[in-house]
PDB file of C-alpha atoms and ligand atoms in Angstrom:
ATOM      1  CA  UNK W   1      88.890 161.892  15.280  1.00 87.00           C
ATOM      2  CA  UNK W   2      88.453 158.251  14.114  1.00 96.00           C
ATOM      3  CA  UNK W   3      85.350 156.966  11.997  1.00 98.00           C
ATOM      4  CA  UNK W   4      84.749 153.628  14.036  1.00 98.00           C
ATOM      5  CA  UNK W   5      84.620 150.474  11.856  1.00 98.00           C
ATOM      6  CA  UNK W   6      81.509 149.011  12.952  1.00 98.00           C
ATOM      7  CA  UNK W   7      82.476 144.972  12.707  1.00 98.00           C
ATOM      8  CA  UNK W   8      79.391 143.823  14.520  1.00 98.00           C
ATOM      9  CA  UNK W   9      77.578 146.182  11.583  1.00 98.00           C
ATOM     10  CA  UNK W  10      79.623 144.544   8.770  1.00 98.00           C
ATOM     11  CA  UNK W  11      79.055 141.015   9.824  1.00 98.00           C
ATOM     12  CA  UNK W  12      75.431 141.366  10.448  1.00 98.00           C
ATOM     13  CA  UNK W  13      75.365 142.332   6.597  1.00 98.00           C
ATOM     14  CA  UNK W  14      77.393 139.286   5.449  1.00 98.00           C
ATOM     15  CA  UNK W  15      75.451 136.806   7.748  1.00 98.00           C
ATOM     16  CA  UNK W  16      72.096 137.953   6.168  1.00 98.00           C
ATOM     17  CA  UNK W  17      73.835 137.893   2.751  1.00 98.00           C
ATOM     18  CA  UNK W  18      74.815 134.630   3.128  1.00 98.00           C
ATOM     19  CA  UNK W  19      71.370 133.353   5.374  1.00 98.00           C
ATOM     20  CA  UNK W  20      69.990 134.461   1.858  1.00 98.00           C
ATOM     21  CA  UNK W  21      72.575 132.027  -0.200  1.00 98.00           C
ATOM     22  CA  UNK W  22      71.914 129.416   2.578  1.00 98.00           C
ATOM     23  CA  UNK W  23      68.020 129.545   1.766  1.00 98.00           C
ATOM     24  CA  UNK W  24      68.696 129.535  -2.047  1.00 98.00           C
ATOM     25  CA  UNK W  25      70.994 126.481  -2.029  1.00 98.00           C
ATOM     26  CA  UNK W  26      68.602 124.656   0.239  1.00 98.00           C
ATOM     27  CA  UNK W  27      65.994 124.943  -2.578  1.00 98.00           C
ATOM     28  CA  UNK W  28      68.137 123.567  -4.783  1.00 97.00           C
ATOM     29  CA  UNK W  29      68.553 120.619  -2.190  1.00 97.00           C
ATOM     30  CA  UNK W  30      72.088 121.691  -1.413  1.00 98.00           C
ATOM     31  CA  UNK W  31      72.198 121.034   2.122  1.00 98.00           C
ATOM     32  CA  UNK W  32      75.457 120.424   4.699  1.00 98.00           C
ATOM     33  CA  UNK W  33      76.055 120.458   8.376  1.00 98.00           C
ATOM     34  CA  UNK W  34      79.501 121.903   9.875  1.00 98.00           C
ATOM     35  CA  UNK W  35      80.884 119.137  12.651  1.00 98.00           C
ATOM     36  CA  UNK W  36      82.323 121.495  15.682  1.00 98.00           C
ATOM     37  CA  UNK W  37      84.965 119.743  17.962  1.00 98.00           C
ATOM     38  CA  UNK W  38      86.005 121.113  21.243  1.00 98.00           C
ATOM     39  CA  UNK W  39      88.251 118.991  22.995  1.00 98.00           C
ATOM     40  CA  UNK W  40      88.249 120.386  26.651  1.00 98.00           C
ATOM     41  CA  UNK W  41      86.491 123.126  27.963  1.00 95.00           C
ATOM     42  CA  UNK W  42      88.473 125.888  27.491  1.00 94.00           C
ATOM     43  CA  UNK W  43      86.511 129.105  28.685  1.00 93.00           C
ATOM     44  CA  UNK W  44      87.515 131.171  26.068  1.00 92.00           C
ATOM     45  CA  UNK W  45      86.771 127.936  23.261  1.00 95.00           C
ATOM     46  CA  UNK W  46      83.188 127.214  25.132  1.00 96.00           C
ATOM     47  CA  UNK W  47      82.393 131.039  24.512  1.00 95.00           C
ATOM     48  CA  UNK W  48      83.649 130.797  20.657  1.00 95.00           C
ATOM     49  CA  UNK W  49      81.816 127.095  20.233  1.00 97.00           C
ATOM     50  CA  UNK W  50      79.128 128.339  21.251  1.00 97.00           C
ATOM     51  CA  UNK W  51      78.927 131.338  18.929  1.00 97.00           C
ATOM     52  CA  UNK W  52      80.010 129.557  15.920  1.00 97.00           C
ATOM     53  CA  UNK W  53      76.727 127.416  16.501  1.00 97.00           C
ATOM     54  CA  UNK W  54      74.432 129.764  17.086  1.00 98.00           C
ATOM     55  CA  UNK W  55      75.818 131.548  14.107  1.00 98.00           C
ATOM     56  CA  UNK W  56      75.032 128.196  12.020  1.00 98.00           C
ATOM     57  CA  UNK W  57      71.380 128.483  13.550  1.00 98.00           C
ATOM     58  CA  UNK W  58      70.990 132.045  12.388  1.00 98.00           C
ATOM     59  CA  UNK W  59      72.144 131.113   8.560  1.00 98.00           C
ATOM     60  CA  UNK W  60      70.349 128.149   8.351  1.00 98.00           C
ATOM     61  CA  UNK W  61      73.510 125.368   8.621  1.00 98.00           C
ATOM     62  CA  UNK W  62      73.078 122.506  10.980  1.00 98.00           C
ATOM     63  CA  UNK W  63      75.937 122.229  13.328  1.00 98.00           C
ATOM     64  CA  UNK W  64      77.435 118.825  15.115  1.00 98.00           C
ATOM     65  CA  UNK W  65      78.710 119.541  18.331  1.00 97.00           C
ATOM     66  CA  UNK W  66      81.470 117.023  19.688  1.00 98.00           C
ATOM     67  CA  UNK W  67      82.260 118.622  23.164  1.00 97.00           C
ATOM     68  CA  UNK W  68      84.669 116.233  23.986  1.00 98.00           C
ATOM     69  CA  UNK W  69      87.053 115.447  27.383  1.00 98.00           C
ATOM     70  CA  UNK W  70      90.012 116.664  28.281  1.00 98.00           C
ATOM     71  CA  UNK W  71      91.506 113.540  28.470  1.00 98.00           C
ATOM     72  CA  UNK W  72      91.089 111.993  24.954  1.00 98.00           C
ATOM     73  CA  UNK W  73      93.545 111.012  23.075  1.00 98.00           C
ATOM     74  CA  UNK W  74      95.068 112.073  19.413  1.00 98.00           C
ATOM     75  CA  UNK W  75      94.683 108.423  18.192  1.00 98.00           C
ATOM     76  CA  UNK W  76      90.500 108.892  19.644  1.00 98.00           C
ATOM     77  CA  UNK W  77      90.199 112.498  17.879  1.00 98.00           C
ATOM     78  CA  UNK W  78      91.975 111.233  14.381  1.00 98.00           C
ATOM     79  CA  UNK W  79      89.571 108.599  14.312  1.00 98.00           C
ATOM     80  CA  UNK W  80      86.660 110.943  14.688  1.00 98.00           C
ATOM     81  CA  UNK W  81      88.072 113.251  11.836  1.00 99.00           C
ATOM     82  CA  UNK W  82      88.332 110.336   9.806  1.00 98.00           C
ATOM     83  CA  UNK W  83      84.926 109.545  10.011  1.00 98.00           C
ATOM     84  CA  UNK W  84      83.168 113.264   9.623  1.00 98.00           C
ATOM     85  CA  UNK W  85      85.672 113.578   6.450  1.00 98.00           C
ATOM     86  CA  UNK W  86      83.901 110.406   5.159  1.00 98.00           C
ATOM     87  CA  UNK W  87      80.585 111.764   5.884  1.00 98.00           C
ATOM     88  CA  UNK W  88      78.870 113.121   2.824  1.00 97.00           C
ATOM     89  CA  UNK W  89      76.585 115.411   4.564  1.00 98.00           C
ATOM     90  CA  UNK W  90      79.540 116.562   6.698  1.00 98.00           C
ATOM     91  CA  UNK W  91      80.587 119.931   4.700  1.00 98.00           C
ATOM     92  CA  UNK W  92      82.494 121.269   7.182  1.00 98.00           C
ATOM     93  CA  UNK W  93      84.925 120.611   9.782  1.00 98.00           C
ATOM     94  CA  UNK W  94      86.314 123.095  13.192  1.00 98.00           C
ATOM     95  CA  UNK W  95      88.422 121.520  15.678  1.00 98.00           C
ATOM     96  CA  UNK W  96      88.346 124.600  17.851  1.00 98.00           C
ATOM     97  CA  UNK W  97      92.195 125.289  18.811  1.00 96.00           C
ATOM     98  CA  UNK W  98      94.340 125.229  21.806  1.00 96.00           C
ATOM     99  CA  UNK W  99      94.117 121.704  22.119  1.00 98.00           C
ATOM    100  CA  UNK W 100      95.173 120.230  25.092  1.00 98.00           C
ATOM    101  CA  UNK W 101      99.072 119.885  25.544  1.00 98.00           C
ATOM    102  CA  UNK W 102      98.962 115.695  24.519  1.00 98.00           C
ATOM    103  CA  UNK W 103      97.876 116.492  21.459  1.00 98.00           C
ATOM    104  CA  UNK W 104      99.702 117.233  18.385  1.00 98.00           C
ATOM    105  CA  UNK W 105      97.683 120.276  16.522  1.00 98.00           C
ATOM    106  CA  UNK W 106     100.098 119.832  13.088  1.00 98.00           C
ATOM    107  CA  UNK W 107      98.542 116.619  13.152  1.00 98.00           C
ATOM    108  CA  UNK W 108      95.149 117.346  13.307  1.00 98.00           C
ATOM    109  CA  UNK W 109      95.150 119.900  11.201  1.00 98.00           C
ATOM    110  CA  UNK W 110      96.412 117.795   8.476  1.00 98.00           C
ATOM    111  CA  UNK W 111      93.878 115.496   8.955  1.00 99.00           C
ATOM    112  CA  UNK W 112      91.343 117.214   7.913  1.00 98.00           C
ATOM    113  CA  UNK W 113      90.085 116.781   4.370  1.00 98.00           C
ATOM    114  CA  UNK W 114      91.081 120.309   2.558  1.00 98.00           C
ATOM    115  CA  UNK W 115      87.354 120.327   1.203  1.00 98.00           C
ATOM    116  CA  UNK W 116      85.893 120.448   4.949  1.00 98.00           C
ATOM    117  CA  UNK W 117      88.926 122.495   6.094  1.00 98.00           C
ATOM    118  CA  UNK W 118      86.257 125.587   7.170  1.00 98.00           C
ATOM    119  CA  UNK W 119      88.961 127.303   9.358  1.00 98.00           C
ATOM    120  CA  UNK W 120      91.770 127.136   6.163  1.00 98.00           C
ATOM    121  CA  UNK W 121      94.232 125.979   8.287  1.00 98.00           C
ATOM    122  CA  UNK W 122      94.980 122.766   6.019  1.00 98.00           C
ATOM    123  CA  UNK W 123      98.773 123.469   4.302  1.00 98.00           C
ATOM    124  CA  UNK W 124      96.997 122.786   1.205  1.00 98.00           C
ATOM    125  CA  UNK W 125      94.809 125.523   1.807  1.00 98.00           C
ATOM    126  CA  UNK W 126      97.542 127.840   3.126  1.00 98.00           C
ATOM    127  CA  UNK W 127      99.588 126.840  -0.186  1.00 98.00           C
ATOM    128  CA  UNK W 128      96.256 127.406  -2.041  1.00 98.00           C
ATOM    129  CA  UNK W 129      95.938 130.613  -0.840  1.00 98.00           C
ATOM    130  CA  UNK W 130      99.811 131.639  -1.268  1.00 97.00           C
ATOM    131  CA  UNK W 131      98.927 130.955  -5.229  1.00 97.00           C
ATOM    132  CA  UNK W 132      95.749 133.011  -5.144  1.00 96.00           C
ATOM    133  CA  UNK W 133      94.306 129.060  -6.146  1.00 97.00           C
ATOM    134  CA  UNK W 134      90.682 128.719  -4.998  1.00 97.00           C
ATOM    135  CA  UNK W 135      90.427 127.222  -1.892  1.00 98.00           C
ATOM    136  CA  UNK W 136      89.110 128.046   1.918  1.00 98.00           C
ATOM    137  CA  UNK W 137      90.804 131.320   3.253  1.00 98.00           C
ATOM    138  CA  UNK W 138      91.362 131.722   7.120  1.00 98.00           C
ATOM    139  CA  UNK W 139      88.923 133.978   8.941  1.00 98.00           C
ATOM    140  CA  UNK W 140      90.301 135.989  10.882  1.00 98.00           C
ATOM    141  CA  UNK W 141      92.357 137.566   7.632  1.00 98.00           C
ATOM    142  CA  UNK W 142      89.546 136.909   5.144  1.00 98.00           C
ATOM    143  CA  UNK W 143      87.396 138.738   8.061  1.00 98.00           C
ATOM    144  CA  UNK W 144      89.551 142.453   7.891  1.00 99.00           C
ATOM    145  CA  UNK W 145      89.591 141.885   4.318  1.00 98.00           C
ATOM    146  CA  UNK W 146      86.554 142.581   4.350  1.00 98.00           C
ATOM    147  CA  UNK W 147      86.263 144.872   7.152  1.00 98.00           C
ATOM    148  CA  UNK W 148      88.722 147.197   4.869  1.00 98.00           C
ATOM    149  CA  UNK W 149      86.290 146.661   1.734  1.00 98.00           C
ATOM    150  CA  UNK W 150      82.986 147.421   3.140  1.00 98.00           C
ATOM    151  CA  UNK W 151      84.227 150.598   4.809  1.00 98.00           C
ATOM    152  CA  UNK W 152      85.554 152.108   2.006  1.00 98.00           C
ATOM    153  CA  UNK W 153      89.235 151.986   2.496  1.00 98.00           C
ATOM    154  CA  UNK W 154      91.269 151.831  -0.360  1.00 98.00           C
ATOM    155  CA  UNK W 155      93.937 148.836   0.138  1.00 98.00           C
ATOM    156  CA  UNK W 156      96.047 149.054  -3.495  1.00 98.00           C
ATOM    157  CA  UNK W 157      99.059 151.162  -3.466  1.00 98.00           C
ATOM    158  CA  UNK W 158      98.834 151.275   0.365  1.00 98.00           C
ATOM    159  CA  UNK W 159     102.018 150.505   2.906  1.00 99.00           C
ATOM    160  CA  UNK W 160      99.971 148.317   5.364  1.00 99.00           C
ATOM    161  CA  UNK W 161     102.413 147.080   8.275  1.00 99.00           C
ATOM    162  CA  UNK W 162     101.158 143.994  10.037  1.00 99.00           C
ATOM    163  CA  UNK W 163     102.563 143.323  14.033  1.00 98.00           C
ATOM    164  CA  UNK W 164     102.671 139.693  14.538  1.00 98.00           C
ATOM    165  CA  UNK W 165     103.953 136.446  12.347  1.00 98.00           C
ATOM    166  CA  UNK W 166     101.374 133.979  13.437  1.00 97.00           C
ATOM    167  CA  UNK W 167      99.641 131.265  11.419  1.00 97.00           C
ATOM    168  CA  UNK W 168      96.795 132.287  11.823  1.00 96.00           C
ATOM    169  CA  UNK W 169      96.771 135.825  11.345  1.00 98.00           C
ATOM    170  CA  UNK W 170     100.116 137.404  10.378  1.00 98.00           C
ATOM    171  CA  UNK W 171     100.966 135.522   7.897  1.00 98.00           C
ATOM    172  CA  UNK W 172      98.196 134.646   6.172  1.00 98.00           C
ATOM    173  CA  UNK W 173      97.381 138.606   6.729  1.00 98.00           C
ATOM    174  CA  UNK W 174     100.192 139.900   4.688  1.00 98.00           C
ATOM    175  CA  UNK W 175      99.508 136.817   1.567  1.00 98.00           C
ATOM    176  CA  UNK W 176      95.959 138.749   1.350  1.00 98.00           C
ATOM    177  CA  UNK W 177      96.996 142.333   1.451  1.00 98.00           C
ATOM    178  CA  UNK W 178      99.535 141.312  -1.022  1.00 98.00           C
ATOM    179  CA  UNK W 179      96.627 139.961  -3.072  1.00 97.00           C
ATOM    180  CA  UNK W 180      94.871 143.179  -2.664  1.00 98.00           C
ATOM    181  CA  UNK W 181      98.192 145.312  -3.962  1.00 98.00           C
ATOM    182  CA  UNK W 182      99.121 146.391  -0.690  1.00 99.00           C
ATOM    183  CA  UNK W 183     102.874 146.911   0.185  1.00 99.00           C
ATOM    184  CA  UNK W 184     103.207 144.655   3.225  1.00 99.00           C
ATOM    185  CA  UNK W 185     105.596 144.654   6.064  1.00 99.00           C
ATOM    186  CA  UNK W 186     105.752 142.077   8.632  1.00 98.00           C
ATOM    187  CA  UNK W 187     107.377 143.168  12.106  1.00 98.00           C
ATOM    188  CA  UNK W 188     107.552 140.845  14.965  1.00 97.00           C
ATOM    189  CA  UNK W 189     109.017 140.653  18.136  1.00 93.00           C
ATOM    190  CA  UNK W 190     112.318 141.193  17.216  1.00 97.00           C
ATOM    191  CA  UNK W 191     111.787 144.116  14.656  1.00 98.00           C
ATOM    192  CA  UNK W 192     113.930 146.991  15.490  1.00 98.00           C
ATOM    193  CA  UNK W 193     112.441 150.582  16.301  1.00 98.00           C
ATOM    194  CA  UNK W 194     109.020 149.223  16.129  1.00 98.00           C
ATOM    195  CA  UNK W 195     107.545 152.594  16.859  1.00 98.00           C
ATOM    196  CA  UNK W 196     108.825 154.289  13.703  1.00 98.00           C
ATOM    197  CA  UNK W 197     107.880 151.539  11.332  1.00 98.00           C
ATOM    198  CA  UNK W 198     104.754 151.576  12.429  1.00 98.00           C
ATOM    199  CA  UNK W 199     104.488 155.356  11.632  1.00 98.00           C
ATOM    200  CA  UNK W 200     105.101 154.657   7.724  1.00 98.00           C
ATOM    201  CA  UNK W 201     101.798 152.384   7.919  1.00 99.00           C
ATOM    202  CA  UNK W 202      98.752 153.930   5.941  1.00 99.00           C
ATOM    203  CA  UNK W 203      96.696 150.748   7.137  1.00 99.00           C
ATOM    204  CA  UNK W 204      98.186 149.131  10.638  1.00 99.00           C
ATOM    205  CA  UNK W 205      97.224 145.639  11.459  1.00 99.00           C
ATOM    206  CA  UNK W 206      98.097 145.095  14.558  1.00 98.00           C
ATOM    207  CA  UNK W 207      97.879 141.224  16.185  1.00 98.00           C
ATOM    208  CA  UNK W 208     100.870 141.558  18.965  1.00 97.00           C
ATOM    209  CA  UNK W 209      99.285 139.652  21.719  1.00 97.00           C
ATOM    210  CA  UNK W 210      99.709 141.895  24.205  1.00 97.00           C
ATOM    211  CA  UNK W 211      96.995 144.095  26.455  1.00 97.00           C
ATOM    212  CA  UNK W 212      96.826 147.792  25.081  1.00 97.00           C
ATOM    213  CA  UNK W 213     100.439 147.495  23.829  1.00 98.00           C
ATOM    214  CA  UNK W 214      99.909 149.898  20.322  1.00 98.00           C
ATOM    215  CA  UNK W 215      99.395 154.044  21.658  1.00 98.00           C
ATOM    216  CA  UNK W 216      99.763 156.856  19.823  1.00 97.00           C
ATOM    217  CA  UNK W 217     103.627 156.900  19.114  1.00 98.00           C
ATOM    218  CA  UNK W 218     102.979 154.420  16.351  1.00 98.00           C
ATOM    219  CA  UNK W 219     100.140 155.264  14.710  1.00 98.00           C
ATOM    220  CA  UNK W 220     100.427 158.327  11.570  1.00 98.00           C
ATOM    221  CA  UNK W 221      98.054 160.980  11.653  1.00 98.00           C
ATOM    222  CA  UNK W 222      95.022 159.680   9.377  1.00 98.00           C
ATOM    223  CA  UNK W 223      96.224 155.866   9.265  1.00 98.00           C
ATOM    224  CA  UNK W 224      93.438 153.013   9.174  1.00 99.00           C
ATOM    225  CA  UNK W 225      94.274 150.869  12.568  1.00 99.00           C
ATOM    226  CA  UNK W 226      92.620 147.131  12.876  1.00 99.00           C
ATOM    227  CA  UNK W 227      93.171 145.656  16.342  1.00 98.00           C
ATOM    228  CA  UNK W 228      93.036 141.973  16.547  1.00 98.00           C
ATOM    229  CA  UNK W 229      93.494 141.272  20.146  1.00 97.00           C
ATOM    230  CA  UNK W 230      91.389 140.750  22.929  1.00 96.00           C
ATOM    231  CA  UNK W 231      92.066 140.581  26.383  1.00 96.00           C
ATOM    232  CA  UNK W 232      90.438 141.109  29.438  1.00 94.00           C
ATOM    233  CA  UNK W 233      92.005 144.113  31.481  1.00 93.00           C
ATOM    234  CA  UNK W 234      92.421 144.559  35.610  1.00 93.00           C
ATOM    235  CA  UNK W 235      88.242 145.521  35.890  1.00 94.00           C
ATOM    236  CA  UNK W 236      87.386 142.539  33.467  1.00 94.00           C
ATOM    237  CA  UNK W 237      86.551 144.654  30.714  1.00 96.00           C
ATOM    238  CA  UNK W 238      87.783 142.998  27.497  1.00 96.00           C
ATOM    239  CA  UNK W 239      90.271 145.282  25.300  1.00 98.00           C
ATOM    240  CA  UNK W 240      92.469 145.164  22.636  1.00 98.00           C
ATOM    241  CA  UNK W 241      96.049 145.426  21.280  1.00 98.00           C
ATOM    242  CA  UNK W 242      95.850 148.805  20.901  1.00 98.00           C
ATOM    243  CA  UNK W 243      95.231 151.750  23.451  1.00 98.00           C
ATOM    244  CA  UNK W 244      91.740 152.733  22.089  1.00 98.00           C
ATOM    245  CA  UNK W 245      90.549 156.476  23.259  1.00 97.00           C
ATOM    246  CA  UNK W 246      94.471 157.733  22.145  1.00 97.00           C
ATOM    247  CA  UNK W 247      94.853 155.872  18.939  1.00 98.00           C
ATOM    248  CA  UNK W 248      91.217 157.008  17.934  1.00 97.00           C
ATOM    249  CA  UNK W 249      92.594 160.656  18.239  1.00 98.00           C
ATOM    250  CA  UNK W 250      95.614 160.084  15.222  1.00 97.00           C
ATOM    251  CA  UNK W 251      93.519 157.394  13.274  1.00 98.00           C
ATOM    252  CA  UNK W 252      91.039 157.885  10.170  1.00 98.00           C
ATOM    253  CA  UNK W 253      89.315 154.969  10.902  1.00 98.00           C
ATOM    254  CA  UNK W 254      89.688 152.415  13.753  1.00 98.00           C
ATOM    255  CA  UNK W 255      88.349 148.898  14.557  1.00 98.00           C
ATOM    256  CA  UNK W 256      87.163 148.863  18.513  1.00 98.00           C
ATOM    257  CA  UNK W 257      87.644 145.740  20.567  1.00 98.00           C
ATOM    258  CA  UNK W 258      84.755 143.968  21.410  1.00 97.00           C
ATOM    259  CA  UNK W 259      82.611 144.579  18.059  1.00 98.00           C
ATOM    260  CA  UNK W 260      85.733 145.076  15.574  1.00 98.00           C
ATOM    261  CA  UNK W 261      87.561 142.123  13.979  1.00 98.00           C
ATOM    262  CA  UNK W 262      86.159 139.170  16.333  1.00 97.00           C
ATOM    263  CA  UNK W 263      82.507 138.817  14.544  1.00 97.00           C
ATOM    264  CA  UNK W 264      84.226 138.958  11.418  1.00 98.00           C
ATOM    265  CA  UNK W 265      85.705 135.994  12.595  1.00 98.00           C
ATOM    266  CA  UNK W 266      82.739 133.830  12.562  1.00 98.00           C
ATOM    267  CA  UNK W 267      80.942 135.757   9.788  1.00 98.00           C
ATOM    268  CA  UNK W 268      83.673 134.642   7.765  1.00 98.00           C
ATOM    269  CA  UNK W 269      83.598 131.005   9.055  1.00 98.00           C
ATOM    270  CA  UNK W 270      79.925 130.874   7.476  1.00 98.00           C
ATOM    271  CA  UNK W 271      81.307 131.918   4.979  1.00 98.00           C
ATOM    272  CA  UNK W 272      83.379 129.083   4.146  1.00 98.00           C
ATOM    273  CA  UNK W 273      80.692 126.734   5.299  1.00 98.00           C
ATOM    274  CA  UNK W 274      78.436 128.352   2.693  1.00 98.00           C
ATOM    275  CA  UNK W 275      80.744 127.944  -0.141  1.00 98.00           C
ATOM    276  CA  UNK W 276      81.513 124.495   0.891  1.00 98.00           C
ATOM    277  CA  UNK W 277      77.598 123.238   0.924  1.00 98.00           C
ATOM    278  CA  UNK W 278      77.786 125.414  -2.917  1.00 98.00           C
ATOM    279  CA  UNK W 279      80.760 123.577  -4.052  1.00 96.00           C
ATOM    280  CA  UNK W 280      79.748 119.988  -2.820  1.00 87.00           C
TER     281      UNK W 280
HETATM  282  N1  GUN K 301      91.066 129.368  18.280  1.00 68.25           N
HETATM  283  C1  GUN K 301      91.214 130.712  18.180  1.00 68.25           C
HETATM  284  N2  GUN K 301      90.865 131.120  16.945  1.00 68.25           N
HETATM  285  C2  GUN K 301      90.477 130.030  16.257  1.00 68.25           C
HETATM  286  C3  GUN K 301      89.980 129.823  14.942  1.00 68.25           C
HETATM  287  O1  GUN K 301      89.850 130.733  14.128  1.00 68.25           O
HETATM  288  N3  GUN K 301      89.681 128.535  14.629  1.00 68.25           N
HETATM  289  C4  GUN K 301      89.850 127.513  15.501  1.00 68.25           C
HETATM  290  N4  GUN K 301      89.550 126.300  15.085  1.00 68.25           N
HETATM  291  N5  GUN K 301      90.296 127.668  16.718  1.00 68.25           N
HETATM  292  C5  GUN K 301      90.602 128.919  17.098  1.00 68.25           C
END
């Protein structure tokens, strides 16, 4: 039977770590706010906006909230970017994604000064990152980085397979494990005999996308399974990529979904902000 990785446990830990750092850099009159821009309203977004400032509150950060309409356009939301990246006191800078179908999210992205780009999406940060250069690293992957750490598992020499290619989280994913002297594999969508790859995986990352997807045919006695999806099933209950109460049975260790990868998310968003206010 699995050990549970407590994620709500882990990023309690790193949000009074860094509440601590926030306190200490204050002293030292290092101050910053992170500017938050929701473009919409999104439910899913409002719930995750409205985390990501209270998680400010609780470290100590002041947050800018632009909660703006659906309707505004990329030439409107450029201009704002503009401005908060010319904004000394502006250390940070989250323009929570999907945006709304008009505008262009490459765009906006690279708009974004790489020293406020808090979410790491920036190419420079993702090139950054591909060097092992210092720069911001994206949460989600920074987040089970150190969800893996601070639970003990061992990551070097280890054949982690990662489901999903994404921006945001497969790729990235499999740069950092690399950096941590994992072997990676990346399967997708069109990987053949998912099933059995996924059986060779000591550590099994899975970000597929899809509702309870991941059961016990692809998981190898003992492996270390992080689920990064969440979803809301026919009752409303939110669950993961991965079929919990069987997977928990073959696994070592397991991530559960709520309270698993997601607060990493944000811890590791403060993160970033925290390092930003310390490097500017
Ligand atoms: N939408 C879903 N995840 C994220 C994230 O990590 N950052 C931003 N900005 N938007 C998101």
């Amino acid at each position: 039977m699995a050990e549970i990785i407590d994620g709500k446990r882990i990023s309690q830990q790193i949000k009074d770590e860094l509440k601590e750092k926030a306190a200490a850099l204050k002293a030292k009159g290092k101050t910053g706010a992170l500017a938050v821009i929701q473009v919409g309203a999104d439910p899913a977004s409002c719930v995750y906006v409205r985390n990501k400032k209270n998680a400010c509150a609780y470290i100590g950060i002041e947050s800018l909230a632009y909660e703006l309409p659906e309707e505004t356009t990329e030439e409107k939301l450029l201009e704002l970017i503009a401005e908060l990246n010319g904004r000394q006191e502006v250390k940070g800078i989250l323009v929570q994604l999907p945006l709304p179908q008009h505008i262009c999210e490459d765009k906006i992205i690279q708009a974004i000064s790489p020293d406020k780009d808090v979410d790491g999406f920036h190419p420079q940060s993702v090139g950054a990152m591909t060097i092992g250069a210092p720069g911001f690293l994206p949460c989600t992957p920074a987040g089970i980085i150190q969800l893996l750490k601070r639970s003990g598992v061992e990551i070097a020499g280890k054949h982690c397979v990662i489901i999903g290619r994404s921006n945001i989280v497969g790729k990235p994913m499999a740069l950092l494990m690399l950096r941590e002297n994992a072997t990676v594999t990346v399967a997708h969508s069109k990987t053949r005999n998912l099933a059995k790859l996924c059986r060779q995986a000591d550590i099994l990352i899975v970000a597929i996308g899809k509702p309870q997807f991941i059961g016990a045919e692809y998981i190898k006695e003992g492996a270390v399974v992080i689920d990064v999806g969440i979803h809301r099933n026919e009752n409303n209950k939110l669950c993961g990529d991965v079929k919990f109460e069987e997977a928990k049975q073959a696994a070592s260790a397991i991530t559960p979904v709520p309270g698993g990868v997601g607060p990493m998310t944000i811890a590791m968003l403060m993160s970033n902000c925290v390092q930003s206010i310390e490097e500017g």
